[in-house]
PDB file of C-alpha atoms in Angstrom:
ATOM      1  CA  MET Y   1     -26.557 205.159   0.748  1.00  0.00           C
ATOM      2  CA  ASN Y   2     -29.976 206.944   1.560  1.00  0.00           C
ATOM      3  CA  ILE Y   3     -33.436 206.131  -0.217  1.00  0.00           C
ATOM      4  CA  ARG Y   4     -35.898 208.110  -2.214  1.00  0.00           C
ATOM      5  CA  HIS Y   5     -38.133 208.575  -4.651  1.00  0.00           C
ATOM      6  CA  SER Y   6     -37.430 210.264  -7.494  1.00  0.00           C
ATOM      7  CA  ARG Y   7     -37.990 213.451  -8.802  1.00  0.00           C
ATOM      8  CA  PRO Y   8     -37.743 214.835 -11.879  1.00  0.00           C
ATOM      9  CA  GLU Y   9     -33.888 216.938 -12.686  1.00  0.00           C
ATOM     10  CA  ASP Y  10     -32.771 212.728 -10.950  1.00  0.00           C
ATOM     11  CA  GLY Y  11     -34.546 211.741 -15.310  1.00  0.00           C
ATOM     12  CA  GLN Y  12     -31.143 212.418 -16.866  1.00  0.00           C
ATOM     13  CA  ARG Y  13     -29.709 210.419 -14.996  1.00  0.00           C
ATOM     14  CA  VAL Y  14     -31.965 207.531 -14.484  1.00  0.00           C
ATOM     15  CA  VAL Y  15     -31.083 207.311 -18.089  1.00  0.00           C
ATOM     16  CA  GLU Y  16     -28.153 206.909 -18.146  1.00  0.00           C
ATOM     17  CA  ILE Y  17     -27.922 204.148 -15.311  1.00  0.00           C
ATOM     18  CA  TRP Y  18     -30.485 202.146 -17.378  1.00  0.00           C
ATOM     19  CA  ARG Y  19     -27.841 202.335 -20.478  1.00  0.00           C
ATOM     20  CA  LYS Y  20     -24.834 201.761 -18.707  1.00  0.00           C
ATOM     21  CA  ALA Y  21     -27.366 198.173 -17.004  1.00  0.00           C
ATOM     22  CA  VAL Y  22     -28.221 197.277 -19.901  1.00  0.00           C
ATOM     23  CA  ASP Y  23     -25.425 197.420 -22.216  1.00  0.00           C
ATOM     24  CA  ALA Y  24     -23.624 195.642 -18.897  1.00  0.00           C
ATOM     25  CA  THR Y  25     -26.027 192.916 -18.270  1.00  0.00           C
ATOM     26  CA  HIS Y  26     -28.080 192.282 -22.022  1.00  0.00           C
ATOM     27  CA  ASP Y  27     -26.288 191.588 -24.053  1.00  0.00           C
ATOM     28  CA  PHE Y  28     -28.239 188.912 -25.245  1.00  0.00           C
ATOM     29  CA  LEU Y  29     -30.894 191.522 -26.685  1.00  0.00           C
ATOM     30  CA  SER Y  30     -30.560 192.092 -30.080  1.00  0.00           C
ATOM     31  CA  ALA Y  31     -29.693 195.722 -31.450  1.00  0.00           C
ATOM     32  CA  GLN Y  32     -32.901 196.462 -33.405  1.00  0.00           C
ATOM     33  CA  ASP Y  33     -34.803 195.250 -29.542  1.00  0.00           C
ATOM     34  CA  ARG Y  34     -32.244 196.745 -27.996  1.00  0.00           C
ATOM     35  CA  GLN Y  35     -32.407 200.689 -29.418  1.00  0.00           C
ATOM     36  CA  GLU Y  36     -36.729 200.155 -29.443  1.00  0.00           C
ATOM     37  CA  ILE Y  37     -36.900 198.889 -25.555  1.00  0.00           C
ATOM     38  CA  ASP Y  38     -33.948 202.103 -24.933  1.00  0.00           C
ATOM     39  CA  GLU Y  39     -36.246 204.837 -26.860  1.00  0.00           C
ATOM     40  CA  LEU Y  40     -39.563 203.541 -24.456  1.00  0.00           C
ATOM     41  CA  ALA Y  41     -36.911 204.239 -21.277  1.00  0.00           C
ATOM     42  CA  CYS Y  42     -36.510 207.081 -22.121  1.00  0.00           C
ATOM     43  CA  GLY Y  43     -39.867 208.401 -22.531  1.00  0.00           C
ATOM     44  CA  PHE Y  44     -41.870 206.638 -19.637  1.00  0.00           C
ATOM     45  CA  LEU Y  45     -38.077 206.808 -17.183  1.00  0.00           C
ATOM     46  CA  PRO Y  46     -37.473 209.960 -16.076  1.00  0.00           C
ATOM     47  CA  GLN Y  47     -41.288 211.229 -15.778  1.00  0.00           C
ATOM     48  CA  ALA Y  48     -42.085 208.126 -13.780  1.00  0.00           C
ATOM     49  CA  SER Y  49     -42.017 207.042 -10.028  1.00  0.00           C
ATOM     50  CA  LEU Y  50     -39.058 205.690  -8.908  1.00  0.00           C
ATOM     51  CA  TRP Y  51     -37.424 204.615  -5.492  1.00  0.00           C
ATOM     52  CA  LEU Y  52     -33.378 205.486  -6.473  1.00  0.00           C
ATOM     53  CA  ALA Y  53     -30.651 204.538  -4.425  1.00  0.00           C
ATOM     54  CA  VAL Y  54     -28.022 207.668  -3.043  1.00  0.00           C
ATOM     55  CA  ASP Y  55     -25.393 208.369  -2.207  1.00  0.00           C
ATOM     56  CA  GLU Y  56     -23.656 210.864   0.818  1.00  0.00           C
ATOM     57  CA  THR Y  57     -24.213 214.027  -2.180  1.00  0.00           C
ATOM     58  CA  ASP Y  58     -27.850 212.652  -3.513  1.00  0.00           C
ATOM     59  CA  TYR Y  59     -25.769 211.513  -6.291  1.00  0.00           C
ATOM     60  CA  PRO Y  60     -28.301 208.949  -7.762  1.00  0.00           C
ATOM     61  CA  LEU Y  61     -26.526 205.536  -7.780  1.00  0.00           C
ATOM     62  CA  ALA Y  62     -29.596 203.122  -9.104  1.00  0.00           C
ATOM     63  CA  PHE Y  63     -33.960 202.618  -9.388  1.00  0.00           C
ATOM     64  CA  MET Y  64     -36.650 200.692  -8.685  1.00  0.00           C
ATOM     65  CA  LEU Y  65     -39.894 201.037  -9.561  1.00  0.00           C
ATOM     66  CA  ILE Y  66     -42.585 198.685  -8.343  1.00  0.00           C
ATOM     67  CA  ASP Y  67     -46.277 198.947  -9.229  1.00  0.00           C
ATOM     68  CA  GLU Y  68     -48.770 197.094  -6.795  1.00  0.00           C
ATOM     69  CA  GLY Y  69     -46.343 194.867  -4.665  1.00  0.00           C
ATOM     70  CA  HIS Y  70     -44.597 193.567  -8.407  1.00  0.00           C
ATOM     71  CA  MET Y  71     -41.445 195.402  -9.303  1.00  0.00           C
ATOM     72  CA  GLN Y  72     -41.619 196.352 -12.772  1.00  0.00           C
ATOM     73  CA  ALA Y  73     -37.725 197.346 -12.664  1.00  0.00           C
ATOM     74  CA  LEU Y  74     -34.171 196.841 -10.584  1.00  0.00           C
ATOM     75  CA  PHE Y  75     -31.457 198.070 -12.595  1.00  0.00           C
ATOM     76  CA  VAL Y  76     -27.470 199.402 -10.799  1.00  0.00           C
ATOM     77  CA  ASP Y  77     -24.919 201.309 -11.977  1.00  0.00           C
ATOM     78  CA  PRO Y  78     -22.376 198.884 -12.712  1.00  0.00           C
ATOM     79  CA  ASP Y  79     -19.442 201.299 -11.606  1.00  0.00           C
ATOM     80  CA  SER Y  80     -21.782 200.583  -7.849  1.00  0.00           C
ATOM     81  CA  ARG Y  81     -22.457 196.387  -8.418  1.00  0.00           C
ATOM     82  CA  GLY Y  82     -21.180 194.484  -5.758  1.00  0.00           C
ATOM     83  CA  THR Y  83     -21.954 197.532  -3.082  1.00  0.00           C
ATOM     84  CA  GLY Y  84     -25.117 196.892  -1.231  1.00  0.00           C
ATOM     85  CA  VAL Y  85     -27.185 199.564  -3.110  1.00  0.00           C
ATOM     86  CA  GLY Y  86     -29.361 197.067  -5.726  1.00  0.00           C
ATOM     87  CA  LYS Y  87     -29.778 194.345  -1.981  1.00  0.00           C
ATOM     88  CA  ALA Y  88     -30.882 198.093  -0.073  1.00  0.00           C
ATOM     89  CA  LEU Y  89     -33.486 198.728  -2.473  1.00  0.00           C
ATOM     90  CA  VAL Y  90     -34.962 195.797  -3.171  1.00  0.00           C
ATOM     91  CA  LEU Y  91     -35.180 195.586   0.947  1.00  0.00           C
ATOM     92  CA  HIS Y  92     -36.977 198.417   1.441  1.00  0.00           C
ATOM     93  CA  GLY Y  93     -39.263 196.572  -1.163  1.00  0.00           C
ATOM     94  CA  LEU Y  94     -39.716 194.272   0.196  1.00  0.00           C
ATOM     95  CA  SER Y  95     -40.346 196.219   2.943  1.00  0.00           C
ATOM     96  CA  LEU Y  96     -43.901 197.944   1.591  1.00  0.00           C
ATOM     97  CA  HIS Y  97     -43.698 194.453   0.165  1.00  0.00           C
ATOM     98  CA  PRO Y  98     -43.935 191.775   2.065  1.00  0.00           C
ATOM     99  CA  THR Y  99     -45.125 189.125  -0.997  1.00  0.00           C
ATOM    100  CA  MET Y 100     -42.974 190.851  -3.699  1.00  0.00           C
ATOM    101  CA  THR Y 101     -42.604 189.203  -7.288  1.00  0.00           C
ATOM    102  CA  THR Y 102     -40.884 190.288 -10.060  1.00  0.00           C
ATOM    103  CA  ASP Y 103     -39.327 188.648 -13.977  1.00  0.00           C
ATOM    104  CA  VAL Y 104     -36.220 189.141 -14.920  1.00  0.00           C
ATOM    105  CA  ASN Y 105     -34.763 187.584 -18.352  1.00  0.00           C
ATOM    106  CA  GLU Y 106     -33.641 184.211 -18.171  1.00  0.00           C
ATOM    107  CA  GLN Y 107     -30.216 185.422 -20.033  1.00  0.00           C
ATOM    108  CA  ASN Y 108     -29.629 187.394 -17.663  1.00  0.00           C
ATOM    109  CA  GLY Y 109     -27.802 185.207 -15.315  1.00  0.00           C
ATOM    110  CA  GLN Y 110     -26.924 186.925 -12.088  1.00  0.00           C
ATOM    111  CA  ALA Y 111     -29.991 188.273 -11.900  1.00  0.00           C
ATOM    112  CA  VAL Y 112     -31.595 186.084 -11.869  1.00  0.00           C
ATOM    113  CA  GLY Y 113     -28.717 184.607  -8.824  1.00  0.00           C
ATOM    114  CA  PHE Y 114     -29.432 187.575  -8.040  1.00  0.00           C
ATOM    115  CA  TYR Y 115     -32.988 187.722  -6.701  1.00  0.00           C
ATOM    116  CA  GLU Y 116     -32.930 183.979  -5.893  1.00  0.00           C
ATOM    117  CA  LYS Y 117     -29.684 184.228  -3.070  1.00  0.00           C
ATOM    118  CA  MET Y 118     -32.518 187.620  -1.983  1.00  0.00           C
ATOM    119  CA  GLY Y 119     -34.711 184.857  -1.360  1.00  0.00           C
ATOM    120  CA  PHE Y 120     -36.847 184.960  -3.828  1.00  0.00           C
ATOM    121  CA  LYS Y 121     -37.930 181.627  -6.112  1.00  0.00           C
ATOM    122  CA  ARG Y 122     -39.823 180.791  -8.708  1.00  0.00           C
ATOM    123  CA  ILE Y 123     -43.109 180.561  -9.803  1.00  0.00           C
ATOM    124  CA  GLY Y 124     -43.750 180.406 -13.727  1.00  0.00           C
ATOM    125  CA  HIS Y 125     -41.773 180.946 -16.742  1.00  0.00           C
ATOM    126  CA  SER Y 126     -42.215 182.998 -19.783  1.00  0.00           C
ATOM    127  CA  PRO Y 127     -41.239 182.168 -23.324  1.00  0.00           C
ATOM    128  CA  VAL Y 128     -41.702 185.742 -24.581  1.00  0.00           C
ATOM    129  CA  ASP Y 129     -41.612 188.788 -22.365  1.00  0.00           C
ATOM    130  CA  ASP Y 130     -44.112 191.239 -22.197  1.00  0.00           C
ATOM    131  CA  GLN Y 131     -43.766 192.475 -25.736  1.00  0.00           C
ATOM    132  CA  GLY Y 132     -43.918 189.058 -27.066  1.00  0.00           C
ATOM    133  CA  LYS Y 133     -40.078 189.505 -27.743  1.00  0.00           C
ATOM    134  CA  PRO Y 134     -37.961 186.443 -27.430  1.00  0.00           C
ATOM    135  CA  TYR Y 135     -36.579 186.991 -24.196  1.00  0.00           C
ATOM    136  CA  PRO Y 136     -38.174 183.951 -21.791  1.00  0.00           C
ATOM    137  CA  LEU Y 137     -38.777 185.098 -17.995  1.00  0.00           C
ATOM    138  CA  ILE Y 138     -38.974 183.812 -15.429  1.00  0.00           C
ATOM    139  CA  HIS Y 139     -41.771 185.124 -12.703  1.00  0.00           C
ATOM    140  CA  LEU Y 140     -40.345 185.141  -9.353  1.00  0.00           C
ATOM    141  CA  GLN Y 141     -42.088 186.239  -5.604  1.00  0.00           C
ATOM    142  CA  TYR Y 142     -40.205 186.167  -3.081  1.00  0.00           C
ATOM    143  CA  GLN Y 143     -40.675 183.667   0.628  1.00  0.00           C
ATOM    144  CA  ALA Y 144     -39.338 184.292   3.667  1.00  0.00           C
TER     145      ALA Y 144
END
């Protein structure tokens, strides 16, 4: 496995990873909210500057978006969960930003557990997500 920056030709695969990961982990989203987020993601992700975890054939398995020390997104293809690709991306992010922060949906218990196991600590809570939707967020920061 390698970690590299995304390229324009990765766009379709990145959207596919996002959709598969959301379908596997975000069952708390309403159908309407899921559709609205999908439209935003399809417009944004293909041209975003992402870090990708790729296999030996350069096939993307997961992606991460970091903006000024805040991890905006980490999505792993469900077929690659448990293989260490998510952990590798987070460790890469921490090598660039040692006190990296992130937000995680409170309803996504698997993600909350993953980040806490990685050493992230709860530093806050919001009753709604960044779009004002009723999906509470837990604010986390890495603490060595």
